Amino acid sequence: MQLNYTGPMFEDVSILEGINPHSHVEVCFKKENELEPKSDRSTFENSVLTELSVEGLWPCQVAKLPYLLLIARCVLATLSNPQRQHWGDNRKSAKPMPLEFCKVVSHLSSSSIWSARAAVAHERLLLSTEPTATLWTELEETFQDCILAVENCSRELRAAIQLEYGLACHHFQHVKMGKEQFEKARQISSLFVEVTGAMGKRTKFQEKATAQMVVRAASAPLNQDEASSKTKKTENSGDGIKSQMVEHTDESILLERVKFDNEPDNKIDELRVLDQAIILALCLDVKNTNPSDGLTAEEMSAYLARVLCHHDDWTVYSTALLERAWLDFEGNHSKERALLQLQALADQHTTRLTITQSTRKSVDESSPVQDRLRNVHSIVYPPRWHMLRDVAERYAELGIVTSAAEIFTEIEHWDEAVDCYRRAGKEKLAEEVVRKRLAIAETPRMFAALGDITNEIEYYDKAIDISNGRFCQAHVSRAENLFKRGQLEEALASFRDALALRPLIPTVWFRVGTICMRLGDWEYALTAFSEVVQQHPEESEAWANVAAVHQHEQRLAEAYPALVESLKHNRKNWRVWVNKLFVCLDLEKYDEAIQACNMLIDLKQSLSSQDIPDPDEKCVKGIVAGIVEVYTSALRNSDKVALDTARRSLPRVHNLLERIRANRNDPWIFETMAFFHAEVGQDSHVFENLMKEYRSLTSVRAWEKDDDQVRKVTQVVSQIVHYQRQSKEDLLKSKFLLSGLVKRIEKARSDRGATNLKEVEAIHALLQEILTELENTK
């Protein structure tokens, strides 16, 4: 924990040689300029990392002396529960422990908590954003044993166990369970916490006080034992701790602390270190259970400000400074201070002189290691490589790409390092760095990184071979490379090898599903996408692909709920709305089909940069015809329930047609509107839309020479005349309309004859009927 979390780093590692039971571990302690057998060192380090791998996840390569964690895990897990099977595959076939041994270790009351702490450190060592089910199962059982073991112990110990259990839930992404444990820890500790508002000033030049969020907290009264132990602490122990803070410069307009109008809010009540850690856990819960926005940041800042009023413990204070720096980096007036604070916290791991640790005196006066480690398990303080990654990411964000690339290279984040070197115009430097590291020690992760840089399959194969096939990321990277080359079957095989090691990787299951769709293996594609939605129910793209598979297999009833789930999590995916439109039409869910059309129109207006299509002509006509059929059928059968439902749907259809007409003037829109109004008995609107359809059709250039266009025009004119024969005035209008139409067609087709279409002949006959009726009216 000292080497990888709190620091300071050892200047002389020879002090550890006496506790190493393995003869080969001395290789790790030799200095870089000493001659050493490369093969022995590589074999030993790879063997240790292989033993620490879980479910195909590889431990962090830059962690210092992972062998010590391996020893701790083996010893403490066995002492905690000798009969339990642990993370290593080779331990499943181990011989059971003797009963006498089990009886002896059952009296070790603290073995469970130390085993749980080692398991948490093991999980945090793995390179993955997803937790491992194997370690979580072990950890959950171990913490239950811990809680039972401390039932009759002191209040502080019971609260500390609940707090560590909640932090373990956080590391394994069980947010709800973690929240419950944090609340239990607060209740056991009898910590009073109130989040409220108070009037105050945040800046130096602020004249009018505004509402500020404040956390009021107070520890329970100390009993006699706690009070006596507290008096033993040195009075000046907090001076070196407080020096960690990077304060605002004189040019900054922000105050170090909010100045409240209510004077009691400016006074600080004493808080025990454990209660400070619980407040940090409550702050962590705010982050985990709320969206990442300004209100969440304000609430977290109030919790952190309450903890930063104390500097009793190095780790607690550092954690509060770190979380405040993360929040400050998002602000306009505190970004510079936040970056310096992150750099200062990262520099605490080393005894070297740095920009934030510029004198040997500041190094010598820093907190000793025993103070740093005292409460390291009661907070979420990141390991050294995570701290450096945060600094590098913020350097890159500010455009300091060369420094960011150097830090990424140090912690072996090769994708980010290559990207930064590329932005700095130094693409080949990353490959040189990787090859130099391989010359020192050949490791699976280095070969996989070289494969990512060079896109050569052989390096992935080498990484898999060195790890005895247990480096899951090498299988995934190899498969991705083959996928980009179009070698789908080989890529699928590598993806399956990765899933055999670690089945809980939703991104890999998603890729397997897409490959199977392209290969025509629809059933296995459905299996893959089903795995994705089981592991991540909010993955909208996976739900959409589940629906796509069902649609391809003509299982529309199964496709419908998958489309609904997809749109529940992402309503702006227009392709899913198009699929839902087709499915709803086939399932005769016309109201939902109307909703899909309206959403497509809304998305086309709001997301103009995307090429979103208008509602399809056949779909709109299908909706209108379907609802009209339901309406007329209900009328014929005198079904009042169906008739009421259909009558509610008719205005929705009309509004949809009006929205489409407002955006475009295609003839089919007016044709559909005329049909709709004709079916519901609104003849005046029928005639109006037929005339608009006629104008739209005849506005097309050279329509008279297109047989299909002529047929459409003559059909529409025939319908217009049908509605325009009621009076002499209507007959005259029909006469002029028909005669003008005939003349235009004959003139355009004078070279090949205009009467070769039966539709034109029908127009001639209709014109004669109109003329005859006019003669009769005289």
XYZ file of N, CA and C in Angstrom, residues 25 56 149 181 204 218 260 406-407 443 574 657 676 701 713 717:
48
model
N 12.561 -13.555 -5.984
C 12.052 -12.199 -5.851
C 13.176 -11.176 -5.769
N -9.652 -13.411 -16.598
C -8.997 -12.904 -17.802
C -8.535 -11.470 -17.705
N -18.085 -10.814 13.493
C -16.963 -10.889 14.428
C -16.873 -9.672 15.336
N -24.711 0.830 3.462
C -23.615 0.622 4.413
C -23.103 1.952 4.956
N -14.183 37.451 -3.153
C -13.607 38.528 -2.361
C -14.368 39.836 -2.516
N -21.458 17.028 13.349
C -20.891 16.984 14.695
C -20.761 15.535 15.117
N -20.045 32.870 5.732
C -21.482 32.862 5.979
C -21.881 34.058 6.842
N 4.281 11.852 -21.789
C 5.334 11.284 -20.940
C 4.726 10.585 -19.722
N 3.688 11.193 -19.136
C 3.048 10.563 -17.970
C 2.301 9.303 -18.391
N 6.643 -8.702 -21.412
C 5.397 -8.937 -20.674
C 4.241 -8.977 -21.662
N -33.148 7.846 -34.616
C -34.234 7.855 -35.605
C -34.369 6.509 -36.311
N -51.132 14.279 -40.854
C -51.159 14.676 -42.263
C -50.903 16.170 -42.416
N -58.749 10.382 -46.823
C -59.149 10.397 -45.412
C -60.442 11.183 -45.216
N -42.305 19.538 -64.404
C -41.947 19.922 -65.769
C -42.134 18.742 -66.727
N -52.727 12.398 -63.408
C -53.438 13.664 -63.571
C -54.873 13.418 -64.022
N -58.276 14.483 -62.072
C -59.256 15.374 -62.709
C -60.627 14.710 -62.731
